[in-house]
Amino acid sequence: MRTRLGGVNALYPTPTVLVGAMVNGRPNFNTIAHIGILNYGPGAEGARELISVAMARRHFTPQGIREHGQFSINVPSEDLIRETDFCGVVSGAKEDKSSLFTLFYGELPAAPMIEECPVCMECQLVDTYEVKGYHVFIGEIVETHAREDALTDGKLDLSKIRPLLFDMSSRKYWGLRPEPVGDCWRIGVGLKKERQGK
Ligand SMILES: Cc1cc2nc3c(=O)[nH]c(=O)nc-3n(C[C@H](O)[C@H](O)[C@H](O)COP(=O)(O)O)c2cc1C
């Protein structure tokens, strides 16, 4: 027995990020959960990795992204839950949110990043789609900055990053389980062999 929910998006959780941009000459950060991965590795046309960010047009941050064509994606850990939520309930049009954080910059001058976040990506805007009240910004990741304490053997370690997972249904932030559930591209191989009768 199943219940029909209508066209409810059941793809959550998504990571909660702080999108940084330079708006009216000031760094601003907007909490965003509607973020997507568009590819992996260098594309056929030599593109770097691409990411999408869906941001309501009425927000303050889009002005800066459209003006400069640059933005950052900062991944907060569970420790930054209050600041992250704050950036999602207060607009930069009313308050200076940048004073919450220690800022740093990489290659892109209009992509302010947050020192307190374990991982930050600076992105060059490559495309913008208009979708019913939203800008969907497509950014190419120019550089990724990770704190040492977010890495194990030089690789990003989710158990150290401890991202805030967003769920629209419960409207809560969720944490990761302490242990992964299985190995991608491996855990299904046993079933594949079983079905092939091996
Ligand atoms: C957990 C959370 C997730 C959010 N996700 C999005 C989102 O994906 N897209 C969006 O347009 N707004 C989202 N918001 C709302 C904006 O973060 C909020 O309106 C913010 O104050 C806008 O800031 P700005 O006006 O400084 O740009 C989210 C808010 C919270 C608390």
PDB file of C-alpha atoms and ligand atoms in Angstrom:
ATOM      1  CA  MET A   1       0.000   0.000   0.000  1.00  0.00           C
ATOM      2  CA  ARG A   2       1.449   3.387  -1.026  1.00  0.00           C
ATOM      3  CA  THR A   3       0.197   6.928  -0.499  1.00  0.00           C
ATOM      4  CA  ARG A   4       0.236   9.433  -3.339  1.00  0.00           C
ATOM      5  CA  LEU A   5       1.808  12.680  -2.121  1.00  0.00           C
ATOM      6  CA  GLY A   6       1.375  14.725  -5.297  1.00  0.00           C
ATOM      7  CA  GLY A   7       4.488  16.120  -6.954  1.00  0.00           C
ATOM      8  CA  VAL A   8       6.510  16.281  -3.765  1.00  0.00           C
ATOM      9  CA  ASN A   9      10.283  16.366  -4.264  1.00  0.00           C
ATOM     10  CA  ALA A  10      11.624  13.281  -2.489  1.00  0.00           C
ATOM     11  CA  LEU A  11      15.302  13.812  -3.326  1.00  0.00           C
ATOM     12  CA  TYR A  12      16.317  15.223   0.041  1.00  0.00           C
ATOM     13  CA  PRO A  13      18.647  15.330   1.918  1.00  0.00           C
ATOM     14  CA  THR A  14      20.931  17.807   0.213  1.00  0.00           C
ATOM     15  CA  PRO A  15      23.993  19.397   1.773  1.00  0.00           C
ATOM     16  CA  THR A  16      23.398  22.832   3.224  1.00  0.00           C
ATOM     17  CA  VAL A  17      25.942  25.360   1.974  1.00  0.00           C
ATOM     18  CA  LEU A  18      26.725  29.041   2.374  1.00  0.00           C
ATOM     19  CA  VAL A  19      26.959  30.711  -1.014  1.00  0.00           C
ATOM     20  CA  GLY A  20      29.240  33.734  -0.914  1.00  0.00           C
ATOM     21  CA  ALA A  21      29.194  36.695  -3.281  1.00  0.00           C
ATOM     22  CA  MET A  22      30.259  40.309  -3.350  1.00  0.00           C
ATOM     23  CA  VAL A  23      27.119  42.444  -3.247  1.00  0.00           C
ATOM     24  CA  ASN A  24      27.349  46.242  -3.399  1.00  0.00           C
ATOM     25  CA  GLY A  25      31.030  46.020  -2.505  1.00  0.00           C
ATOM     26  CA  ARG A  26      30.419  43.852   0.575  1.00  0.00           C
ATOM     27  CA  PRO A  27      30.783  40.088   1.048  1.00  0.00           C
ATOM     28  CA  ASN A  28      27.437  38.374   1.626  1.00  0.00           C
ATOM     29  CA  PHE A  29      26.480  34.786   2.422  1.00  0.00           C
ATOM     30  CA  ASN A  30      23.224  33.019   1.604  1.00  0.00           C
ATOM     31  CA  THR A  31      22.211  29.618   2.966  1.00  0.00           C
ATOM     32  CA  ILE A  32      21.309  27.307   0.101  1.00  0.00           C
ATOM     33  CA  ALA A  33      20.141  23.697   0.079  1.00  0.00           C
ATOM     34  CA  HIS A  34      19.033  23.501  -3.545  1.00  0.00           C
ATOM     35  CA  ILE A  35      22.412  22.759  -4.943  1.00  0.00           C
ATOM     36  CA  GLY A  36      23.409  20.147  -7.498  1.00  0.00           C
ATOM     37  CA  ILE A  37      26.328  18.339  -9.056  1.00  0.00           C
ATOM     38  CA  LEU A  38      26.315  18.439 -12.859  1.00  0.00           C
ATOM     39  CA  ASN A  39      29.332  16.382 -13.854  1.00  0.00           C
ATOM     40  CA  TYR A  40      32.425  14.662 -12.589  1.00  0.00           C
ATOM     41  CA  GLY A  41      35.965  15.195 -13.799  1.00  0.00           C
ATOM     42  CA  PRO A  42      37.025  17.226 -16.845  1.00  0.00           C
ATOM     43  CA  GLY A  43      34.190  17.237 -19.372  1.00  0.00           C
ATOM     44  CA  ALA A  44      34.502  16.459 -23.059  1.00  0.00           C
ATOM     45  CA  GLU A  45      34.970  20.160 -23.778  1.00  0.00           C
ATOM     46  CA  GLY A  46      37.630  20.595 -21.123  1.00  0.00           C
ATOM     47  CA  ALA A  47      35.238  22.091 -18.570  1.00  0.00           C
ATOM     48  CA  ARG A  48      36.101  21.779 -14.923  1.00  0.00           C
ATOM     49  CA  GLU A  49      33.552  20.376 -12.517  1.00  0.00           C
ATOM     50  CA  LEU A  50      30.209  22.155 -12.620  1.00  0.00           C
ATOM     51  CA  ILE A  51      27.754  22.851  -9.855  1.00  0.00           C
ATOM     52  CA  SER A  52      24.240  24.348  -9.871  1.00  0.00           C
ATOM     53  CA  VAL A  53      22.760  26.699  -7.303  1.00  0.00           C
ATOM     54  CA  ALA A  54      19.044  27.553  -7.330  1.00  0.00           C
ATOM     55  CA  MET A  55      18.471  30.942  -5.728  1.00  0.00           C
ATOM     56  CA  ALA A  56      15.195  32.865  -5.473  1.00  0.00           C
ATOM     57  CA  ARG A  57      15.369  36.065  -7.507  1.00  0.00           C
ATOM     58  CA  ARG A  58      14.140  38.167  -4.602  1.00  0.00           C
ATOM     59  CA  HIS A  59      17.259  37.431  -2.550  1.00  0.00           C
ATOM     60  CA  PHE A  60      20.099  39.902  -2.176  1.00  0.00           C
ATOM     61  CA  THR A  61      22.938  37.552  -3.174  1.00  0.00           C
ATOM     62  CA  PRO A  62      21.934  37.068  -6.859  1.00  0.00           C
ATOM     63  CA  GLN A  63      22.682  40.734  -7.559  1.00  0.00           C
ATOM     64  CA  GLY A  64      26.338  40.171  -6.728  1.00  0.00           C
ATOM     65  CA  ILE A  65      26.627  36.896  -8.650  1.00  0.00           C
ATOM     66  CA  ARG A  66      25.103  38.483 -11.738  1.00  0.00           C
ATOM     67  CA  GLU A  67      27.293  41.572 -11.460  1.00  0.00           C
ATOM     68  CA  HIS A  68      30.649  39.838 -10.948  1.00  0.00           C
ATOM     69  CA  GLY A  69      30.071  36.367 -12.426  1.00  0.00           C
ATOM     70  CA  GLN A  70      31.752  34.790  -9.422  1.00  0.00           C
ATOM     71  CA  PHE A  71      30.638  33.120  -6.204  1.00  0.00           C
ATOM     72  CA  SER A  72      31.835  30.708  -3.550  1.00  0.00           C
ATOM     73  CA  ILE A  73      30.327  27.594  -2.042  1.00  0.00           C
ATOM     74  CA  ASN A  74      31.257  27.066   1.576  1.00  0.00           C
ATOM     75  CA  VAL A  75      30.386  23.797   3.292  1.00  0.00           C
ATOM     76  CA  PRO A  76      29.689  24.392   6.992  1.00  0.00           C
ATOM     77  CA  SER A  77      30.104  21.642   9.574  1.00  0.00           C
ATOM     78  CA  GLU A  78      27.604  20.856  12.322  1.00  0.00           C
ATOM     79  CA  ASP A  79      29.522  23.295  14.547  1.00  0.00           C
ATOM     80  CA  LEU A  80      28.288  26.177  12.365  1.00  0.00           C
ATOM     81  CA  ILE A  81      24.592  25.242  12.566  1.00  0.00           C
ATOM     82  CA  ARG A  82      23.480  28.521  14.181  1.00  0.00           C
ATOM     83  CA  GLU A  83      25.407  30.789  11.824  1.00  0.00           C
ATOM     84  CA  THR A  84      24.227  28.747   8.831  1.00  0.00           C
ATOM     85  CA  ASP A  85      20.594  29.037   9.849  1.00  0.00           C
ATOM     86  CA  PHE A  86      21.040  32.729  10.584  1.00  0.00           C
ATOM     87  CA  CYS A  87      22.284  33.348   7.027  1.00  0.00           C
ATOM     88  CA  GLY A  88      19.090  31.636   5.840  1.00  0.00           C
ATOM     89  CA  VAL A  89      16.701  33.814   7.829  1.00  0.00           C
ATOM     90  CA  VAL A  90      18.355  37.224   7.575  1.00  0.00           C
ATOM     91  CA  SER A  91      18.934  39.050   4.286  1.00  0.00           C
ATOM     92  CA  GLY A  92      22.165  40.835   3.474  1.00  0.00           C
ATOM     93  CA  ALA A  93      19.960  43.682   2.290  1.00  0.00           C
ATOM     94  CA  LYS A  94      19.202  44.326   5.982  1.00  0.00           C
ATOM     95  CA  GLU A  95      22.292  43.133   7.848  1.00  0.00           C
ATOM     96  CA  ASP A  96      26.009  42.579   7.312  1.00  0.00           C
ATOM     97  CA  LYS A  97      26.301  38.789   7.572  1.00  0.00           C
ATOM     98  CA  SER A  98      29.985  38.731   6.643  1.00  0.00           C
ATOM     99  CA  SER A  99      30.957  39.879  10.147  1.00  0.00           C
ATOM    100  CA  LEU A 100      29.952  36.417  11.432  1.00  0.00           C
ATOM    101  CA  PHE A 101      32.968  34.809   9.816  1.00  0.00           C
ATOM    102  CA  THR A 102      36.684  35.154   9.145  1.00  0.00           C
ATOM    103  CA  LEU A 103      36.999  35.629   5.391  1.00  0.00           C
ATOM    104  CA  PHE A 104      39.656  34.668   2.876  1.00  0.00           C
ATOM    105  CA  TYR A 105      40.045  34.826  -0.893  1.00  0.00           C
ATOM    106  CA  GLY A 106      41.599  32.591  -3.501  1.00  0.00           C
ATOM    107  CA  GLU A 107      41.878  33.337  -7.215  1.00  0.00           C
ATOM    108  CA  LEU A 108      38.530  35.080  -7.661  1.00  0.00           C
ATOM    109  CA  PRO A 109      38.220  38.516  -6.009  1.00  0.00           C
ATOM    110  CA  ALA A 110      34.401  38.398  -5.900  1.00  0.00           C
ATOM    111  CA  ALA A 111      34.165  34.944  -4.306  1.00  0.00           C
ATOM    112  CA  PRO A 112      34.606  35.508  -0.547  1.00  0.00           C
ATOM    113  CA  MET A 113      35.194  32.317   1.427  1.00  0.00           C
ATOM    114  CA  ILE A 114      34.736  31.355   5.070  1.00  0.00           C
ATOM    115  CA  GLU A 115      37.757  30.261   7.113  1.00  0.00           C
ATOM    116  CA  GLU A 116      35.558  28.434   9.656  1.00  0.00           C
ATOM    117  CA  CYS A 117      34.112  26.127   6.945  1.00  0.00           C
ATOM    118  CA  PRO A 118      36.113  22.925   6.444  1.00  0.00           C
ATOM    119  CA  VAL A 119      35.777  23.101   2.640  1.00  0.00           C
ATOM    120  CA  CYS A 120      35.206  26.055   0.320  1.00  0.00           C
ATOM    121  CA  MET A 121      34.995  26.186  -3.472  1.00  0.00           C
ATOM    122  CA  GLU A 122      35.458  29.273  -5.600  1.00  0.00           C
ATOM    123  CA  CYS A 123      33.305  29.245  -8.717  1.00  0.00           C
ATOM    124  CA  GLN A 124      33.217  31.127 -11.986  1.00  0.00           C
ATOM    125  CA  LEU A 125      29.704  31.628 -13.315  1.00  0.00           C
ATOM    126  CA  VAL A 126      29.366  29.910 -16.697  1.00  0.00           C
ATOM    127  CA  ASP A 127      25.607  30.006 -17.251  1.00  0.00           C
ATOM    128  CA  THR A 128      22.359  31.161 -15.670  1.00  0.00           C
ATOM    129  CA  TYR A 129      18.913  29.675 -16.247  1.00  0.00           C
ATOM    130  CA  GLU A 130      15.707  31.411 -15.262  1.00  0.00           C
ATOM    131  CA  VAL A 131      13.221  28.974 -13.718  1.00  0.00           C
ATOM    132  CA  LYS A 132       9.942  30.305 -12.301  1.00  0.00           C
ATOM    133  CA  GLY A 133      11.158  32.876  -9.791  1.00  0.00           C
ATOM    134  CA  TYR A 134      14.620  31.364  -9.472  1.00  0.00           C
ATOM    135  CA  HIS A 135      18.014  31.941 -10.981  1.00  0.00           C
ATOM    136  CA  VAL A 136      19.823  28.666 -11.481  1.00  0.00           C
ATOM    137  CA  PHE A 137      23.483  29.603 -11.461  1.00  0.00           C
ATOM    138  CA  ILE A 138      25.901  27.169 -13.053  1.00  0.00           C
ATOM    139  CA  GLY A 139      29.413  27.562 -11.713  1.00  0.00           C
ATOM    140  CA  GLU A 140      32.710  26.024 -12.729  1.00  0.00           C
ATOM    141  CA  ILE A 141      34.798  25.111  -9.703  1.00  0.00           C
ATOM    142  CA  VAL A 142      38.048  27.018 -10.117  1.00  0.00           C
ATOM    143  CA  GLU A 143      39.664  25.914  -6.853  1.00  0.00           C
ATOM    144  CA  THR A 144      38.709  23.984  -3.741  1.00  0.00           C
ATOM    145  CA  HIS A 145      40.212  24.963  -0.402  1.00  0.00           C
ATOM    146  CA  ALA A 146      40.163  22.363   2.361  1.00  0.00           C
ATOM    147  CA  ARG A 147      41.284  22.716   5.924  1.00  0.00           C
ATOM    148  CA  GLU A 148      43.873  20.177   7.024  1.00  0.00           C
ATOM    149  CA  ASP A 149      41.489  18.873   9.667  1.00  0.00           C
ATOM    150  CA  ALA A 150      38.942  17.989   6.931  1.00  0.00           C
ATOM    151  CA  LEU A 151      41.335  15.605   5.194  1.00  0.00           C
ATOM    152  CA  THR A 152      42.554  12.062   5.637  1.00  0.00           C
ATOM    153  CA  ASP A 153      45.541  11.084   3.486  1.00  0.00           C
ATOM    154  CA  GLY A 154      45.035  14.259   1.436  1.00  0.00           C
ATOM    155  CA  LYS A 155      41.411  13.414   0.570  1.00  0.00           C
ATOM    156  CA  LEU A 156      38.216  15.065   1.745  1.00  0.00           C
ATOM    157  CA  ASP A 157      36.828  13.071   4.658  1.00  0.00           C
ATOM    158  CA  LEU A 158      33.073  13.381   5.250  1.00  0.00           C
ATOM    159  CA  SER A 159      33.377  12.100   8.799  1.00  0.00           C
ATOM    160  CA  LYS A 160      35.600  15.122   9.538  1.00  0.00           C
ATOM    161  CA  ILE A 161      33.622  17.649   7.490  1.00  0.00           C
ATOM    162  CA  ARG A 162      30.345  16.668   9.206  1.00  0.00           C
ATOM    163  CA  PRO A 163      28.067  18.523   6.743  1.00  0.00           C
ATOM    164  CA  LEU A 164      24.594  19.721   7.661  1.00  0.00           C
ATOM    165  CA  LEU A 165      22.080  17.768   5.633  1.00  0.00           C
ATOM    166  CA  PHE A 166      18.845  19.558   4.809  1.00  0.00           C
ATOM    167  CA  ASP A 167      15.463  17.823   4.659  1.00  0.00           C
ATOM    168  CA  MET A 168      12.397  19.753   3.514  1.00  0.00           C
ATOM    169  CA  SER A 169       9.934  17.167   4.836  1.00  0.00           C
ATOM    170  CA  SER A 170      11.010  17.452   8.482  1.00  0.00           C
ATOM    171  CA  ARG A 171      12.496  20.943   8.028  1.00  0.00           C
ATOM    172  CA  LYS A 172      15.455  19.822  10.090  1.00  0.00           C
ATOM    173  CA  TYR A 173      19.193  19.625   9.711  1.00  0.00           C
ATOM    174  CA  TRP A 174      20.417  16.070   9.838  1.00  0.00           C
ATOM    175  CA  GLY A 175      23.896  14.735  10.504  1.00  0.00           C
ATOM    176  CA  LEU A 176      25.712  11.882   8.827  1.00  0.00           C
ATOM    177  CA  ARG A 177      25.825   8.475  10.429  1.00  0.00           C
ATOM    178  CA  PRO A 178      29.253   7.875  11.924  1.00  0.00           C
ATOM    179  CA  GLU A 179      29.993   5.061   9.481  1.00  0.00           C
ATOM    180  CA  PRO A 180      29.395   4.736   5.721  1.00  0.00           C
ATOM    181  CA  VAL A 181      26.782   2.149   4.709  1.00  0.00           C
ATOM    182  CA  GLY A 182      28.677   0.636   1.790  1.00  0.00           C
ATOM    183  CA  ASP A 183      31.192   1.130  -1.024  1.00  0.00           C
ATOM    184  CA  CYS A 184      29.934   2.825  -4.206  1.00  0.00           C
ATOM    185  CA  TRP A 185      30.492   0.821  -7.409  1.00  0.00           C
ATOM    186  CA  ARG A 186      31.351  -2.227  -5.274  1.00  0.00           C
ATOM    187  CA  ILE A 187      28.456  -3.181  -3.028  1.00  0.00           C
ATOM    188  CA  GLY A 188      26.262  -3.994  -6.075  1.00  0.00           C
ATOM    189  CA  VAL A 189      28.892  -6.180  -7.727  1.00  0.00           C
ATOM    190  CA  GLY A 190      27.996  -9.144  -5.469  1.00  0.00           C
ATOM    191  CA  LEU A 191      24.379  -8.924  -6.593  1.00  0.00           C
ATOM    192  CA  LYS A 192      25.510  -8.623 -10.223  1.00  0.00           C
ATOM    193  CA  LYS A 193      27.503 -11.849  -9.879  1.00  0.00           C
ATOM    194  CA  GLU A 194      24.610 -13.597  -8.102  1.00  0.00           C
ATOM    195  CA  ARG A 195      22.254 -12.690 -10.930  1.00  0.00           C
ATOM    196  CA  GLN A 196      24.777 -13.957 -13.465  1.00  0.00           C
ATOM    197  CA  GLY A 197      24.852 -17.248 -11.511  1.00  0.00           C
ATOM    198  CA  LYS A 198      28.546 -16.957 -10.636  1.00  0.00           C
TER     199      LYS A 198
HETATM  200  C1  LIG B   1      18.272  25.618   5.535  1.00  0.00           C
HETATM  201  C2  LIG B   1      17.943  26.670   4.513  1.00  0.00           C
HETATM  202  C3  LIG B   1      18.048  26.382   3.171  1.00  0.00           C
HETATM  203  C4  LIG B   1      17.741  27.343   2.205  1.00  0.00           C
HETATM  204  N1  LIG B   1      17.852  27.026   0.888  1.00  0.00           N
HETATM  205  C5  LIG B   1      17.564  27.941  -0.054  1.00  0.00           C
HETATM  206  C6  LIG B   1      17.695  27.614  -1.438  1.00  0.00           C
HETATM  207  O1  LIG B   1      18.122  26.518  -1.808  1.00  0.00           O
HETATM  208  N2  LIG B   1      17.369  28.585  -2.358  1.00  0.00           N
HETATM  209  C7  LIG B   1      16.935  29.819  -1.988  1.00  0.00           C
HETATM  210  O2  LIG B   1      16.658  30.658  -2.861  1.00  0.00           O
HETATM  211  N3  LIG B   1      16.807  30.165  -0.665  1.00  0.00           N
HETATM  212  C8  LIG B   1      17.119  29.255   0.294  1.00  0.00           C
HETATM  213  N4  LIG B   1      17.001  29.580   1.624  1.00  0.00           N
HETATM  214  C9  LIG B   1      16.554  30.939   1.988  1.00  0.00           C
HETATM  215  C10 LIG B   1      17.686  31.986   1.954  1.00  0.00           C
HETATM  216  O3  LIG B   1      18.870  31.489   2.535  1.00  0.00           O
HETATM  217  C11 LIG B   1      17.243  33.252   2.754  1.00  0.00           C
HETATM  218  O4  LIG B   1      16.095  33.813   2.178  1.00  0.00           O
HETATM  219  C12 LIG B   1      18.361  34.277   2.910  1.00  0.00           C
HETATM  220  O5  LIG B   1      18.014  35.162   3.959  1.00  0.00           O
HETATM  221  C13 LIG B   1      18.627  35.128   1.657  1.00  0.00           C
HETATM  222  O6  LIG B   1      19.761  35.906   1.911  1.00  0.00           O
HETATM  223  P1  LIG B   1      20.185  37.163   1.021  1.00  0.00           P
HETATM  224  O7  LIG B   1      18.958  38.026   0.838  1.00  0.00           O
HETATM  225  O8  LIG B   1      21.261  37.825   1.838  1.00  0.00           O
HETATM  226  O9  LIG B   1      20.679  36.642  -0.290  1.00  0.00           O
HETATM  227  C14 LIG B   1      17.308  28.643   2.602  1.00  0.00           C
HETATM  228  C15 LIG B   1      17.215  28.934   3.970  1.00  0.00           C
HETATM  229  C16 LIG B   1      17.534  27.957   4.930  1.00  0.00           C
HETATM  230  C17 LIG B   1      17.424  28.277   6.397  1.00  0.00           C
END
